[in-house]
PDB file of C-alpha atoms in Angstrom:
ATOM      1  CA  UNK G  15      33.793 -35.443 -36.520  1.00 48.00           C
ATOM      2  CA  UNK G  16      31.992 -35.083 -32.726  1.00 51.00           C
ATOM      3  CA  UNK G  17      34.076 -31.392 -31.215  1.00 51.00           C
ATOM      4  CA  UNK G  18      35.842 -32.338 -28.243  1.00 53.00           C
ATOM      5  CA  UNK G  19      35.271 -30.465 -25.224  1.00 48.00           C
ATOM      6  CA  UNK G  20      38.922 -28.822 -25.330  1.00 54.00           C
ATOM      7  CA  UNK G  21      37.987 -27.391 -28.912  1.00 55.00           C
ATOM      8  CA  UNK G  22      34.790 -25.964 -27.342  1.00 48.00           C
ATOM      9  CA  UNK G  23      36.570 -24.308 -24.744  1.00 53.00           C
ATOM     10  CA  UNK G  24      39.068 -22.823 -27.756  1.00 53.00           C
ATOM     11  CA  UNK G  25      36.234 -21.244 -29.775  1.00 53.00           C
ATOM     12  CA  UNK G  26      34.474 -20.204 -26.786  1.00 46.00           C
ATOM     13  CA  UNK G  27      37.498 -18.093 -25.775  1.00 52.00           C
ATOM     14  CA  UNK G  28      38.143 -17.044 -29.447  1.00 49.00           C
ATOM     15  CA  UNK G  29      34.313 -15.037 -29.370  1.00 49.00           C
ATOM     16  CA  UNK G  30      35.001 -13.894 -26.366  1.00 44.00           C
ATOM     17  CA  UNK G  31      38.427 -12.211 -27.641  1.00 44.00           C
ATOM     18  CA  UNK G  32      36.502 -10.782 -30.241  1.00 41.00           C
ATOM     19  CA  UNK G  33      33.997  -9.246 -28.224  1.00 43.00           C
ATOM     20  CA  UNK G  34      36.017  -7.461 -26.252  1.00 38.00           C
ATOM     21  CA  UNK G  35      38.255  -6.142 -28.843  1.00 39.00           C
ATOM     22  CA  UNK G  36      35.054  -4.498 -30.915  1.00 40.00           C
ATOM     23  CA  UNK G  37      33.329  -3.373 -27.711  1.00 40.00           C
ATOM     24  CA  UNK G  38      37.068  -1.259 -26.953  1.00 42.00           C
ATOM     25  CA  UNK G  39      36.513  -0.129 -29.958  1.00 45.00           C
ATOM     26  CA  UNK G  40      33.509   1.707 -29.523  1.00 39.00           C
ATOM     27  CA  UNK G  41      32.855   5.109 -27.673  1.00 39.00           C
ATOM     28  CA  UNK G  42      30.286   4.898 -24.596  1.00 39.00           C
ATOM     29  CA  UNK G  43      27.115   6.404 -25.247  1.00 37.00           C
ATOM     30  CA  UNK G  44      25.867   8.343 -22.068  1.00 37.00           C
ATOM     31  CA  UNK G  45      22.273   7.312 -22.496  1.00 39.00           C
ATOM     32  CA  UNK G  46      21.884   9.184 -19.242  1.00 36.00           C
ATOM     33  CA  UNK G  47      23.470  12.360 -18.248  1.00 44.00           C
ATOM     34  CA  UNK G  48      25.144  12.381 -14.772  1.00 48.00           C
ATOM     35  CA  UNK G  49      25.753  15.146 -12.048  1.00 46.00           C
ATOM     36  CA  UNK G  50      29.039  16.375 -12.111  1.00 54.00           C
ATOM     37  CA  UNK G  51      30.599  17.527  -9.147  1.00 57.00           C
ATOM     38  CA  UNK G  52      29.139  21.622  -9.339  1.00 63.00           C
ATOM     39  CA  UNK G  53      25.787  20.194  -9.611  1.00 55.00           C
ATOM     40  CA  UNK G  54      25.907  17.376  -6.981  1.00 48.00           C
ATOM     41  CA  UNK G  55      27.128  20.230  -4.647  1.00 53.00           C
ATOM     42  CA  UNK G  56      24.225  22.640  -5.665  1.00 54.00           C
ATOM     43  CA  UNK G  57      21.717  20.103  -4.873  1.00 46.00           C
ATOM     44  CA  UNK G  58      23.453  19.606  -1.584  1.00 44.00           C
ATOM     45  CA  UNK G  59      23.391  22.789  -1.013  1.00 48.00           C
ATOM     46  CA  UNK G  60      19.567  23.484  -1.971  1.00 47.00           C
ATOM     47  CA  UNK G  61      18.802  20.475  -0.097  1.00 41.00           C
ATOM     48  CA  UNK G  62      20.810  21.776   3.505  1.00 39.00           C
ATOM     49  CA  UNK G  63      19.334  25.699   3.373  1.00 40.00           C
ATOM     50  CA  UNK G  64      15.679  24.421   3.460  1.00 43.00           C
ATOM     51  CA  UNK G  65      14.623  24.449  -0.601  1.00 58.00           C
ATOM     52  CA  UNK G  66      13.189  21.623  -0.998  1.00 72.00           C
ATOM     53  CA  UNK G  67      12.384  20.183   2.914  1.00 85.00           C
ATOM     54  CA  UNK G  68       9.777  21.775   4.930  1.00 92.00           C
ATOM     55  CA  UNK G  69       8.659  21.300   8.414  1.00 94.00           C
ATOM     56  CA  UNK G  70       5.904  23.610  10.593  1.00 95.00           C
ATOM     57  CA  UNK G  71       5.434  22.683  14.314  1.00 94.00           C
ATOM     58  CA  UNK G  72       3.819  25.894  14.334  1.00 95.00           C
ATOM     59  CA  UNK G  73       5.532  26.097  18.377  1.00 95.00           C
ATOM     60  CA  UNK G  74       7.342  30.056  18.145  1.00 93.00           C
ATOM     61  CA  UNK G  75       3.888  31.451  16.578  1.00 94.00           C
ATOM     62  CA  UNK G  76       1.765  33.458  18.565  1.00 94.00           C
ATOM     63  CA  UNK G  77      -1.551  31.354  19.792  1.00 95.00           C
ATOM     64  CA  UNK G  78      -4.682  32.954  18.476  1.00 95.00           C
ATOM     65  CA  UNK G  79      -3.134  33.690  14.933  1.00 95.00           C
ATOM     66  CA  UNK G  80      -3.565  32.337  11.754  1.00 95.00           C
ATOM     67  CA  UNK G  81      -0.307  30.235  11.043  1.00 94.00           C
ATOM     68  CA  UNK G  82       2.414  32.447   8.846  1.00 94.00           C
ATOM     69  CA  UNK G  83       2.835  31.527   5.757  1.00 94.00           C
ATOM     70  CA  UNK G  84      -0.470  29.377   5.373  1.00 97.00           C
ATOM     71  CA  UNK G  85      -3.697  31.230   3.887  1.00 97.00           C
ATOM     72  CA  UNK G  86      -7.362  30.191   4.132  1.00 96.00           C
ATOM     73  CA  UNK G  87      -9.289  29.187   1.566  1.00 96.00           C
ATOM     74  CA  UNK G  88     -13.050  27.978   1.146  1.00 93.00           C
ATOM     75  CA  UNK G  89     -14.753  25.740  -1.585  1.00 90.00           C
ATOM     76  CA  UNK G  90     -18.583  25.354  -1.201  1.00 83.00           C
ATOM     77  CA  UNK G  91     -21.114  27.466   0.183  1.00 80.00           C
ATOM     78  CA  UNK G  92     -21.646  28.886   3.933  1.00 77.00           C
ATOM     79  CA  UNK G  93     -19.179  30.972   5.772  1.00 80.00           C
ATOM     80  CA  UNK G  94     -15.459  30.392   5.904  1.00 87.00           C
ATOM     81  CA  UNK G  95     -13.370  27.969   8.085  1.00 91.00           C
ATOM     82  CA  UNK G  96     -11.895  29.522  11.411  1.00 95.00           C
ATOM     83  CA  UNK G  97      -8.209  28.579  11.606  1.00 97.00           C
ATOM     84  CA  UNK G  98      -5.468  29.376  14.881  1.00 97.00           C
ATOM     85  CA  UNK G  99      -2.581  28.825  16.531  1.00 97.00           C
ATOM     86  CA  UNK G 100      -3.983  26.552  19.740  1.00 96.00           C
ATOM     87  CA  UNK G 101      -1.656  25.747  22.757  1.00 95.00           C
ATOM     88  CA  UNK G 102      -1.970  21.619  23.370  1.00 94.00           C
ATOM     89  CA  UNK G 103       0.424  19.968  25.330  1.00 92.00           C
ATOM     90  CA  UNK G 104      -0.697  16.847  24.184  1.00 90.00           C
ATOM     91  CA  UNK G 105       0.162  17.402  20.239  1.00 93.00           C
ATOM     92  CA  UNK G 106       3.425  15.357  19.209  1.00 92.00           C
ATOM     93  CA  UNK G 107       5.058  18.406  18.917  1.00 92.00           C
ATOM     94  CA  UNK G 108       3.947  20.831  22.111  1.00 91.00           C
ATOM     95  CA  UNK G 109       3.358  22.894  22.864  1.00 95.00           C
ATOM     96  CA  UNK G 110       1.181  24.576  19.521  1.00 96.00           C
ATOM     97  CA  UNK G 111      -1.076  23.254  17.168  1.00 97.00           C
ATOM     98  CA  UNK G 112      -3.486  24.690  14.041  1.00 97.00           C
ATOM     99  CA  UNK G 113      -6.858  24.514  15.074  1.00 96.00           C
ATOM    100  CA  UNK G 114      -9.569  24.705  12.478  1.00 95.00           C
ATOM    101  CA  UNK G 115     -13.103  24.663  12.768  1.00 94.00           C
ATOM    102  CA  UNK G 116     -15.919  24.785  10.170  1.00 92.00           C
ATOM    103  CA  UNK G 117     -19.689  25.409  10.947  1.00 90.00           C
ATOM    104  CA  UNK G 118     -20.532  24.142   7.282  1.00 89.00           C
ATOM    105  CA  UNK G 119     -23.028  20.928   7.300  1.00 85.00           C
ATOM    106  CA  UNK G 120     -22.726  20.061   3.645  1.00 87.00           C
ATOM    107  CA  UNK G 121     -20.150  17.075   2.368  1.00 86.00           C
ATOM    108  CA  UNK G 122     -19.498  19.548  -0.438  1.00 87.00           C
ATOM    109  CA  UNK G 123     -17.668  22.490   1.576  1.00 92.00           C
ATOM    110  CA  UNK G 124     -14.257  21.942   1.998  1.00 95.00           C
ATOM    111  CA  UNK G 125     -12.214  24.723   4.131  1.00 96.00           C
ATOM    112  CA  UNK G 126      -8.638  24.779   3.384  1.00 97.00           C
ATOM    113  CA  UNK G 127      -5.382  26.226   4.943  1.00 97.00           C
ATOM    114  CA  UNK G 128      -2.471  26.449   2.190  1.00 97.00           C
ATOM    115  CA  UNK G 129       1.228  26.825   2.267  1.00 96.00           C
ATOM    116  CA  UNK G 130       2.345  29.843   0.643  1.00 93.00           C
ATOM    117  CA  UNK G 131       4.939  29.848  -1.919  1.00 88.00           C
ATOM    118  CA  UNK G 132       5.170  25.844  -2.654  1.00 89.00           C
ATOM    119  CA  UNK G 133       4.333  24.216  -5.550  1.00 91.00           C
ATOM    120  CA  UNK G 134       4.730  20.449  -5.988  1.00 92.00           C
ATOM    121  CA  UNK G 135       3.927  18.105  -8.690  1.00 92.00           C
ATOM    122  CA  UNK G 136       5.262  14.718  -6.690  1.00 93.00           C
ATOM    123  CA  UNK G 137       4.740  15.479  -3.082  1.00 95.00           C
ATOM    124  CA  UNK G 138       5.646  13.520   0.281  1.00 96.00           C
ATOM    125  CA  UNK G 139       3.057  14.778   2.744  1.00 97.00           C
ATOM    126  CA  UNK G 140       3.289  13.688   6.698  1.00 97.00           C
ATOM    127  CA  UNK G 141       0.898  15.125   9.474  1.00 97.00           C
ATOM    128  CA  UNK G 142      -0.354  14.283  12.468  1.00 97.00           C
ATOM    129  CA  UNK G 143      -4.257  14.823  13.150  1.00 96.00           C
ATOM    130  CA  UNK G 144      -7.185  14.604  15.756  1.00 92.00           C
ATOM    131  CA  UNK G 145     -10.543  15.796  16.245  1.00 87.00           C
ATOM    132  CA  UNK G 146     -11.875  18.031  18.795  1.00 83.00           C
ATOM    133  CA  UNK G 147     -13.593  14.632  20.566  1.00 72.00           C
ATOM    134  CA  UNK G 148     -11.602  12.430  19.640  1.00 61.00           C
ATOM    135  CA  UNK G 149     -13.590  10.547  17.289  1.00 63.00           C
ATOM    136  CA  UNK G 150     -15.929  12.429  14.530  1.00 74.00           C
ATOM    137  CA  UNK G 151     -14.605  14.587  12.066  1.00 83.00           C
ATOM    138  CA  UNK G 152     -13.144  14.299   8.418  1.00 92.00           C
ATOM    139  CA  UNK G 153      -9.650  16.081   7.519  1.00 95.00           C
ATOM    140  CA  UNK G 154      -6.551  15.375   5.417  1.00 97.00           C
ATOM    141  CA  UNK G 155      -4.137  16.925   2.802  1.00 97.00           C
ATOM    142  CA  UNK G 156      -4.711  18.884   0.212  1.00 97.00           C
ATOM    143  CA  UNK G 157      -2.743  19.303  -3.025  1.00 97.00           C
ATOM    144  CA  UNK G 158      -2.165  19.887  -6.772  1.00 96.00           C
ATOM    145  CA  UNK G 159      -4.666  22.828  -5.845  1.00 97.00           C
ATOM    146  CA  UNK G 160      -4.817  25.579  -8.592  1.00 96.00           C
ATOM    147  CA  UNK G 161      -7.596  26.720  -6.837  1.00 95.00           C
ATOM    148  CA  UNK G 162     -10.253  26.394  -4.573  1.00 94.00           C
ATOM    149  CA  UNK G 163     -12.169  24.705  -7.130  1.00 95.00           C
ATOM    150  CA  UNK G 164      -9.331  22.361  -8.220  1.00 97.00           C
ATOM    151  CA  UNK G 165      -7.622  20.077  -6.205  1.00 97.00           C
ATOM    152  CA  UNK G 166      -6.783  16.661  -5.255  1.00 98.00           C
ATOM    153  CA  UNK G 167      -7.549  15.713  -1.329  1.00 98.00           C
ATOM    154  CA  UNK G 168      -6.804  12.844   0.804  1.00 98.00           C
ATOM    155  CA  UNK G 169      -9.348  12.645   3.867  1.00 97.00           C
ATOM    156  CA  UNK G 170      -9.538  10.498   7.003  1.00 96.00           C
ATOM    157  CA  UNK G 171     -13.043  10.253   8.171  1.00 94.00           C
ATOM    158  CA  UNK G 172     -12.460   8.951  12.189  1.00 91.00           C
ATOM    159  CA  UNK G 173     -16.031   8.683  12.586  1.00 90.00           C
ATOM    160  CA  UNK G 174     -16.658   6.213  10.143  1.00 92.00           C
ATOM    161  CA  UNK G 175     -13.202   5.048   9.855  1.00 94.00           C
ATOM    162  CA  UNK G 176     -13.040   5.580   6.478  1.00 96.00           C
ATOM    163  CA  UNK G 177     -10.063   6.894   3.808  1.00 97.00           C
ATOM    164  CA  UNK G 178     -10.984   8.544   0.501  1.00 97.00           C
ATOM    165  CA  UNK G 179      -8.857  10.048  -2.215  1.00 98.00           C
ATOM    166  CA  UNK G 180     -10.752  12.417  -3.879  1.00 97.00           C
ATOM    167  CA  UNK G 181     -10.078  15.064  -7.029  1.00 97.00           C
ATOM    168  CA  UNK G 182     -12.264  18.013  -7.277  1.00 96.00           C
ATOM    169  CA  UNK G 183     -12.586  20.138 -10.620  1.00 96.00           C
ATOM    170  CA  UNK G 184     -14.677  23.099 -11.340  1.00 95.00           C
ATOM    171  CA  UNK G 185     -16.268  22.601  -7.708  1.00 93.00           C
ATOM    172  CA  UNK G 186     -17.282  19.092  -8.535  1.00 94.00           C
ATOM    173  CA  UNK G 187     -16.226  16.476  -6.291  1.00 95.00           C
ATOM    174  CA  UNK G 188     -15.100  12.662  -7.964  1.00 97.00           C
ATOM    175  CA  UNK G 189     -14.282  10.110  -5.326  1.00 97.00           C
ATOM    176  CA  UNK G 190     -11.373   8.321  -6.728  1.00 97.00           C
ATOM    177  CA  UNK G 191     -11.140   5.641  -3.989  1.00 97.00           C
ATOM    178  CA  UNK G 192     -12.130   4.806  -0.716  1.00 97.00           C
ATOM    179  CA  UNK G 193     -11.609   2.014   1.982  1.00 98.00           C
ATOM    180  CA  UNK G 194     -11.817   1.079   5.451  1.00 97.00           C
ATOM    181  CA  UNK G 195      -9.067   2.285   7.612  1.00 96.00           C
ATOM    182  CA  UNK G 196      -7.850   0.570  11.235  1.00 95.00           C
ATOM    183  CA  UNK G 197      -7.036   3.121  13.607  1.00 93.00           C
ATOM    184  CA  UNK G 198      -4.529   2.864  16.752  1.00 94.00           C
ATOM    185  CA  UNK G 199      -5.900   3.678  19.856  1.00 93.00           C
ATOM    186  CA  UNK G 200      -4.297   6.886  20.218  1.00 92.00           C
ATOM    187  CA  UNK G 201      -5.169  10.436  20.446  1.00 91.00           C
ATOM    188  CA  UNK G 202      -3.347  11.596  17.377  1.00 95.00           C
ATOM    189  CA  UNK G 203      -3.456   9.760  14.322  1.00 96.00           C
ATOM    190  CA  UNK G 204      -0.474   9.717  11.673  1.00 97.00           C
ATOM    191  CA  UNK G 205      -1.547  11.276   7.689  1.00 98.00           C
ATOM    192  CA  UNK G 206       0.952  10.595   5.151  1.00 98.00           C
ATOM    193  CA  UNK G 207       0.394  11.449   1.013  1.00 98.00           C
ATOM    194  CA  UNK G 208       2.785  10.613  -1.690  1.00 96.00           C
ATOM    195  CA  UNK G 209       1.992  11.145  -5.025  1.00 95.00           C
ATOM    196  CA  UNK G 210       4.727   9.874  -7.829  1.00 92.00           C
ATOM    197  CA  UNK G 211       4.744   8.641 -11.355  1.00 89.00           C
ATOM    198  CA  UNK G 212       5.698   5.689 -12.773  1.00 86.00           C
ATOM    199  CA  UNK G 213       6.219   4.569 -16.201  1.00 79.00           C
ATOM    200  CA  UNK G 214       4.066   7.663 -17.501  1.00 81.00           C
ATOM    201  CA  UNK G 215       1.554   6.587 -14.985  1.00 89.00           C
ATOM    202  CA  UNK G 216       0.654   9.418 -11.967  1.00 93.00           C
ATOM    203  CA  UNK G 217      -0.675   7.240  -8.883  1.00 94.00           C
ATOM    204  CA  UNK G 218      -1.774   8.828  -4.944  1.00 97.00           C
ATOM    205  CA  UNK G 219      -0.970   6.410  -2.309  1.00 97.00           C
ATOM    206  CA  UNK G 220      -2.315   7.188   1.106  1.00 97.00           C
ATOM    207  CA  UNK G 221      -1.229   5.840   4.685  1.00 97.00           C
ATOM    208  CA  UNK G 222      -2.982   5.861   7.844  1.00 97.00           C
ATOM    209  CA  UNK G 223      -1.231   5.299  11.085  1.00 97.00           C
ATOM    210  CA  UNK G 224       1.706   3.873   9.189  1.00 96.00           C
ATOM    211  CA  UNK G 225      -0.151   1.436   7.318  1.00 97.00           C
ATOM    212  CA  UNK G 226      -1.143   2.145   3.278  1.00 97.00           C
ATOM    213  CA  UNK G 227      -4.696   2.015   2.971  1.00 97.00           C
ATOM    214  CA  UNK G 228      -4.904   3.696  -0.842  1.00 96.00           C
ATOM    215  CA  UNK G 229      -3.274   3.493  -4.028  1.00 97.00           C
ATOM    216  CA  UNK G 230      -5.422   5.289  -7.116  1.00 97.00           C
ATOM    217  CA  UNK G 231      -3.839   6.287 -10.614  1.00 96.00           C
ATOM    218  CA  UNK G 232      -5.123   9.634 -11.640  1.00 95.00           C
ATOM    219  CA  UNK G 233      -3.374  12.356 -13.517  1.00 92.00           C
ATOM    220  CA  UNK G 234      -5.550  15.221 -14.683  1.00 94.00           C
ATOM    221  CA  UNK G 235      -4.079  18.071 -12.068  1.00 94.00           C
ATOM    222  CA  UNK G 236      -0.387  18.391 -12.202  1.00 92.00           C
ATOM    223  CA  UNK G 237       1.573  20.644 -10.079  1.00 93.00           C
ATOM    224  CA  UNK G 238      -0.141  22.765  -7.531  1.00 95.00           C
ATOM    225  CA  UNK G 239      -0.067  23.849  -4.164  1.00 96.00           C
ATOM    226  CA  UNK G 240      -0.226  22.240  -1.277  1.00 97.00           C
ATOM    227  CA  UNK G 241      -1.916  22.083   2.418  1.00 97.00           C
ATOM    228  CA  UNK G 242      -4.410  20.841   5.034  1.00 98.00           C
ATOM    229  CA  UNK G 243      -8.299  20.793   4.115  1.00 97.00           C
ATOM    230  CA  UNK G 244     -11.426  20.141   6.632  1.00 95.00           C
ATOM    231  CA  UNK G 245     -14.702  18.804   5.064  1.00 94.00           C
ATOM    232  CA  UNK G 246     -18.154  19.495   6.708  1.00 90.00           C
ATOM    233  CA  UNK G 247     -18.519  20.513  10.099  1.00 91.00           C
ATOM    234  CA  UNK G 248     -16.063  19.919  12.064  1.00 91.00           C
ATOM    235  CA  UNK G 249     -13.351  20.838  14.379  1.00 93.00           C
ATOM    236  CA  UNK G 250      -9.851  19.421  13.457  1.00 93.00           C
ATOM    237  CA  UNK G 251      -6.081  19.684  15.122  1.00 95.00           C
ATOM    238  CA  UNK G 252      -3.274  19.756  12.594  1.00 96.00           C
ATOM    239  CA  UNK G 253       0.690  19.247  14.065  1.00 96.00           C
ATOM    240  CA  UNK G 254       3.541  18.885  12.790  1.00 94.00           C
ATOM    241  CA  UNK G 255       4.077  18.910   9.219  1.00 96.00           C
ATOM    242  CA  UNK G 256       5.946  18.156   6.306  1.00 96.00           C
ATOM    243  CA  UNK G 257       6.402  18.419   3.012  1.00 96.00           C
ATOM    244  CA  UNK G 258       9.048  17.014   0.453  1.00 93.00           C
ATOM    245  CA  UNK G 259       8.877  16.880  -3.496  1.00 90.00           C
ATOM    246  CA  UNK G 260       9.425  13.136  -4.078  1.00 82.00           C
ATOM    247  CA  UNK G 261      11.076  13.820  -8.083  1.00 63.00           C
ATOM    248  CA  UNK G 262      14.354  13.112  -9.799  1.00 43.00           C
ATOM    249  CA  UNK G 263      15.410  14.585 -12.708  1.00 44.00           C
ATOM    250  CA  UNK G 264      17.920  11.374 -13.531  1.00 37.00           C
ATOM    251  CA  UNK G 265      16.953   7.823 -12.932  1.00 44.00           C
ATOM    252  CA  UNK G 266      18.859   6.240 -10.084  1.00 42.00           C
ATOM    253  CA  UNK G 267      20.419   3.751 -12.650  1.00 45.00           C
ATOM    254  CA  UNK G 268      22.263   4.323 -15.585  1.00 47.00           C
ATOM    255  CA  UNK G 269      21.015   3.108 -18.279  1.00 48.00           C
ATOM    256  CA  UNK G 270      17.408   3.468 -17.311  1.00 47.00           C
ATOM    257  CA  UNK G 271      15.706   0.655 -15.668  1.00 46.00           C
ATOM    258  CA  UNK G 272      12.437   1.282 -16.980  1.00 45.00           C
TER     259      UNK G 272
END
């Protein structure tokens, strides 16, 4: 005997009934634990006195100065990089810049300018650069430095309009990827670094003028410091920076979504 469409409905509702009555029946398992309300307001907190943002326009420092709370640092031989407070009323943020120059002709010195007292294992990095004419030079971000030996570094060369992600260890440099960048025709050109994991997987993703030109998976420096870095010779303008840890210490969905 063929079930009619009105018994189909019955036992359809019937399992139905019963799953709800043994899923009541069972205690929720918090897979994931959530913030409660002291912790949501800690993180608030953290977040509105300046703990985890930062932001340097470098405009109330005194011109002619290294920038407070930054320290040089040099990788490769020749003499170190000069770096200062300039006064440009051009930059996006006048009327103060960095300004640092580096009389070093080899690919394999690197001059660096570092933010004391950060370390960040998933950083959002966000610049604004130039060179001193405009067009030659090579400069970026630095980060996931240990040391001046060991470091990752994303560099925009303007000359050869050119973007490179590179990680060096022990002093020796490994080109992780590279690519041909299109650059605005504007004075100051936008930098911006994020570096964030996936699935166990650690990848760099690099934009230029708002548009990403790399994406490379690399893991073998974790957390480190972080900063602006000059290769060659060269003479660079850094403005307005910042720095954010992109990391989360729940997933945004509960249960996980990956």
């Amino acid at each position: 005997m063929r079930p009619t469409a009105q018994n189909i409905r019955a036992m359809l509702s019937a399992c139905l009934w019963v799953t709800v009555v043994l899923l009541a029946g069972v205690a929720p398992v918090a897979a994931v634990p959530r913030e409660n309300h002291e912790e949501k307001e800690a993180n608030l907190k953290q977040q509105a006195t300046g703990g985890l943002f930062h932001k340097w326009t470098f405009d109330k420092e005194a011109t002619k100065s290294i920038p407070g709370g930054f320290v040089p640092l040099s990788s490769g031989a020749g003499v170190s990089g000069i770096w200062s407070i300039e006064h440009d009323e051009t930059a996006p943020s006048a009327p103060n810049v960095v300004m640092g120059t580096s009389v070093c002709e080899e690919s394999t010195c690197f001059r660096l300018l570092i933010a004391q007292g950060l370390e960040y294992e998933y950083p959002d990095l966000t610049m604004r650069i130039r060179s001193a004419d405009g067009v030659a030079g090579v400069g970026g971000f630095v980060f996931a430095l240990r040391d001046a030996q060991n470091f990752y570094a994303v560099l925009v060369d303007l000359g050869a309009k050119r973007a490179q992600v590179i990680r060096v260890i022990e002093g020796v440099t490994t080109v992780l990827g590279q690519t041909a960048v299109t650059l605005k025709p504007i004075d100051w050109h936008s930098l911006r670094v994020q570096r964030n994991t996936i699935v166990s997987k650690d990848f760099i993703e690099a934009f230029v003028d708002g548009v990403l030109a790399l994406s490379v998976e690399d893991q073998m420096l974790g957390t480190g410091q972080v900063g602006v870095v000059m290769q060659g010779k060269t003479t660079w303008f850094f403005d307005t920076l910042h720095a954010v840890p992109l990391f989360s210490h729940r997933p945004l969905s509960s249960p996980a979504a990956y």
